[in-house]
Short mmCIF file of C-alpha atoms in Angstrom, two decimals:
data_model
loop_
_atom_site.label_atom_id
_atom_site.label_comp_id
_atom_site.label_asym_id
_atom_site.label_seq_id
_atom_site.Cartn_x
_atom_site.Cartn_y
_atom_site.Cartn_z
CA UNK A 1 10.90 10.63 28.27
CA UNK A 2 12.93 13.15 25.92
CA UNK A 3 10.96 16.77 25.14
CA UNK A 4 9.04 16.51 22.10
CA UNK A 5 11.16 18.38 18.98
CA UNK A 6 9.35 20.95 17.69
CA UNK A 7 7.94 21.21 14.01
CA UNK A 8 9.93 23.44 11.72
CA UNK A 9 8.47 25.97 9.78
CA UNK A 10 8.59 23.81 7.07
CA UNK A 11 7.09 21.07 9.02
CA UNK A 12 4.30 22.86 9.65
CA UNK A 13 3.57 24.37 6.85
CA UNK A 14 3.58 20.73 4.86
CA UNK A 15 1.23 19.61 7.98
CA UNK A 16 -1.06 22.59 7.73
CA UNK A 17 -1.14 22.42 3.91
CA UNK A 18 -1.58 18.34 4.33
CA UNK A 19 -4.35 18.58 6.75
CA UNK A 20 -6.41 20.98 4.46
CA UNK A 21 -6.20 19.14 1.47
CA UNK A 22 -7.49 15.65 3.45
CA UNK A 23 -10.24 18.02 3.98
CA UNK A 24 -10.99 20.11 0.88
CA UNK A 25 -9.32 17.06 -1.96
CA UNK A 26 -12.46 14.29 -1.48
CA UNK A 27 -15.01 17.19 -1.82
CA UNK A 28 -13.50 19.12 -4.62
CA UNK A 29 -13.26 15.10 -6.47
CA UNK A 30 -16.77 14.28 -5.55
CA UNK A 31 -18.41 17.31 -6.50
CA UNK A 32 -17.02 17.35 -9.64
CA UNK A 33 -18.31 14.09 -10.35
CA UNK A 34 -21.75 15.04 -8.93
CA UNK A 35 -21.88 18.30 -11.45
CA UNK A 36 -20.95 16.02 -14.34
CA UNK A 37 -21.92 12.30 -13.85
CA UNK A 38 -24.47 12.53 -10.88
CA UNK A 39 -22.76 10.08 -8.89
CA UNK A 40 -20.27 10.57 -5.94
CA UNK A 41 -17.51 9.64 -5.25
CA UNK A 42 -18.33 6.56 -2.96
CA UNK A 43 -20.56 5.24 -5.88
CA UNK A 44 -17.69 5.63 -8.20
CA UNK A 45 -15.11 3.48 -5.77
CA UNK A 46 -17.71 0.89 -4.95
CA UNK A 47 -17.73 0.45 -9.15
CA UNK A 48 -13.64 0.84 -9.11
CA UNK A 49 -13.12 -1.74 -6.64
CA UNK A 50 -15.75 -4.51 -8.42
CA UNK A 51 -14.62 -4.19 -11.37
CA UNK A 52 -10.69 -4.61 -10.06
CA UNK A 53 -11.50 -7.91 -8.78
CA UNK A 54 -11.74 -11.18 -10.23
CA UNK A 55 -15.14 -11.52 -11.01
CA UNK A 56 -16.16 -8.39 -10.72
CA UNK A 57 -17.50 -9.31 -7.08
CA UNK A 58 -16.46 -9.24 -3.31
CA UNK A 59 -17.54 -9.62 -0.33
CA UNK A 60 -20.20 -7.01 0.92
CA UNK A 61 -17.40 -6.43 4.14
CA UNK A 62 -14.79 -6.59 2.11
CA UNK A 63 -15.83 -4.02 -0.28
CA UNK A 64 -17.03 -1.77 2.77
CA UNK A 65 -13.19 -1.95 3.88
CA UNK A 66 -11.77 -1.07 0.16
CA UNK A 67 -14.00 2.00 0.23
CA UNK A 68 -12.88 2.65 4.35
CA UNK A 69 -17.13 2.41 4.93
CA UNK A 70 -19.04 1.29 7.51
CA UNK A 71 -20.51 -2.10 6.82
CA UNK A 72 -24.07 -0.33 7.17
CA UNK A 73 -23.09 2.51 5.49
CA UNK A 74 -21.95 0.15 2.48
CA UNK A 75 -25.19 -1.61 2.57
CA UNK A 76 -27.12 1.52 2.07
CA UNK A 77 -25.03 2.36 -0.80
CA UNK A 78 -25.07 -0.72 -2.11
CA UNK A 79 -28.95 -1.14 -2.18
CA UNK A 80 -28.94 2.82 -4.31
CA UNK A 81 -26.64 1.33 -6.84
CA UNK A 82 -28.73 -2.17 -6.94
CA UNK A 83 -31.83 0.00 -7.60
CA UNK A 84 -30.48 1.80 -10.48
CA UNK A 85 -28.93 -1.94 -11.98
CA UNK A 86 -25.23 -1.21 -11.17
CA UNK A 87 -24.62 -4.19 -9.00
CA UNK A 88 -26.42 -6.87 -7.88
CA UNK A 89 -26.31 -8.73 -4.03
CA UNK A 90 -25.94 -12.54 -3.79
CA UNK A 91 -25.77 -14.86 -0.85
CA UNK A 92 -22.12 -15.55 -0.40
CA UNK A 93 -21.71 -19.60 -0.97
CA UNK A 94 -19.18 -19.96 1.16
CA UNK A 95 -21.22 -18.74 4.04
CA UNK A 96 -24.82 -17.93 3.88
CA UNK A 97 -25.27 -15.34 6.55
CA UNK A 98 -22.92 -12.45 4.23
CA UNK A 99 -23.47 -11.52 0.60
CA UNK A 100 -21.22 -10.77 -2.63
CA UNK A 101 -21.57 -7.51 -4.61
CA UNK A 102 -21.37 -8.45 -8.19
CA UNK A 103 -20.65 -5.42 -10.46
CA UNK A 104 -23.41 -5.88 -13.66
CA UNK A 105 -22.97 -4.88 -17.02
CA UNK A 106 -25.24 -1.53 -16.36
CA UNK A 107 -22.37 -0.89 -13.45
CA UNK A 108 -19.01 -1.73 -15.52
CA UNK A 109 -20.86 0.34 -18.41
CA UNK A 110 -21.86 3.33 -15.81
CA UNK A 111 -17.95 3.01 -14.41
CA UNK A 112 -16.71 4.03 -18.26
CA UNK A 113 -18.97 6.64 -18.47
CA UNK A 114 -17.81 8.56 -15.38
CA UNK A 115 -13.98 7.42 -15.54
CA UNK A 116 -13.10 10.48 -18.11
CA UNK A 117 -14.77 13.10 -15.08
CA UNK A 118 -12.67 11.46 -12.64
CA UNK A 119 -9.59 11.27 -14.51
CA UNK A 120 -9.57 15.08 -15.14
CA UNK A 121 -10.84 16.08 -11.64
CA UNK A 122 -7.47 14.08 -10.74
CA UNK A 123 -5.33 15.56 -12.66
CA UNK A 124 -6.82 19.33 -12.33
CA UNK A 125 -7.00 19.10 -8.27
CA UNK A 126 -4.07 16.96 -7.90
CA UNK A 127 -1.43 16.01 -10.42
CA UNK A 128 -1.04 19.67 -12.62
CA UNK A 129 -0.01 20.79 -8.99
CA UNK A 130 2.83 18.33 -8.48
CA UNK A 131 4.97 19.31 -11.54
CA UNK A 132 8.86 18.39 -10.78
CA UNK A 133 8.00 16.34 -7.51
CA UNK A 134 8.89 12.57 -7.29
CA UNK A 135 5.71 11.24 -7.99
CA UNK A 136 7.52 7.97 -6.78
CA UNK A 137 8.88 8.96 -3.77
CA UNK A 138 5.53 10.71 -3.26
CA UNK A 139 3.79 7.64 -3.66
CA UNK A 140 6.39 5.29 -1.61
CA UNK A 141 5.93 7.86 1.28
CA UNK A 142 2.06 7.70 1.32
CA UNK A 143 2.42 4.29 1.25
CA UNK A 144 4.18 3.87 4.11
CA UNK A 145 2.61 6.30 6.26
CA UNK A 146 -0.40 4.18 5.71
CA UNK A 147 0.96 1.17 6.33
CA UNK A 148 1.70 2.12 10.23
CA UNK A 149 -1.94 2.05 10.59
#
């Protein structure tokens, strides 16, 4: 087996750089949100992703996935925002031992409300930092890095 190359010093700068923004990016988004809407970020993707699908509902598991949660973790979550009339939790048809988040008015209405926080948060934390970078290529290399896993 063939010596491991070492990083560059660009290499590890972009990896030291990379691994403190997975850190410091999902708190800077959610606080932000929690200052200004009082929700978090996990309550605003479980809204994002129902009202993205047909329907406005998925599968309880399926959602958990789209918001990388734990199935418990989702249904804890999921009973908060179905106490404050954002979604409600049906007995999937197709099988009655799982259950459907369905995204109600209150929650589509609640989504709007928050979007304009998130949207600046976004581009303050993220985007007015990328000036001149290939927001494509950027996005294409993401993409695939996520992909191998």
């Amino acid at each position: 087996m063939p010596a491991p190359v070492p990083l560059s010093p660009d290499e590890e700068a972009v990896m030291r750089a990379l691994g403190r923004f997975l850190l410091v990016m999902p708190r800077a988004l959610d606080a932000d949100l929690m200052r200004e809407q009082r929700m978090s970020a996990s309550e605003y993707a479980v809204l994002r992703h129902l009202s993205e699908t047909p329907g406005h509902s998925l599968r309880m598991s399926e959602l958990a996935t789209a918001c990388d949660m734990s199935l418990s973790g989702m249904t804890r979550l999921a009973a908060k925002l179905e106490s404050l009339g954002c979604l409600r939790r049906i007995r999937c048809q197709e099988d009655a031992r799982g259950a459907n988040a369905v995204l109600t008015e209150k929650g589509l209405e609640r989504l709007r409300e928050a979007w304009p926080t998130h949207l600046a948060s976004v581009r303050r934390h993220i985007f007015d930092h990328l000036d001149g970078i290939d927001l494509g290529r950027l996005a294409g290399a993401f993409a695939a890095m996520a992909a191998e896993h």
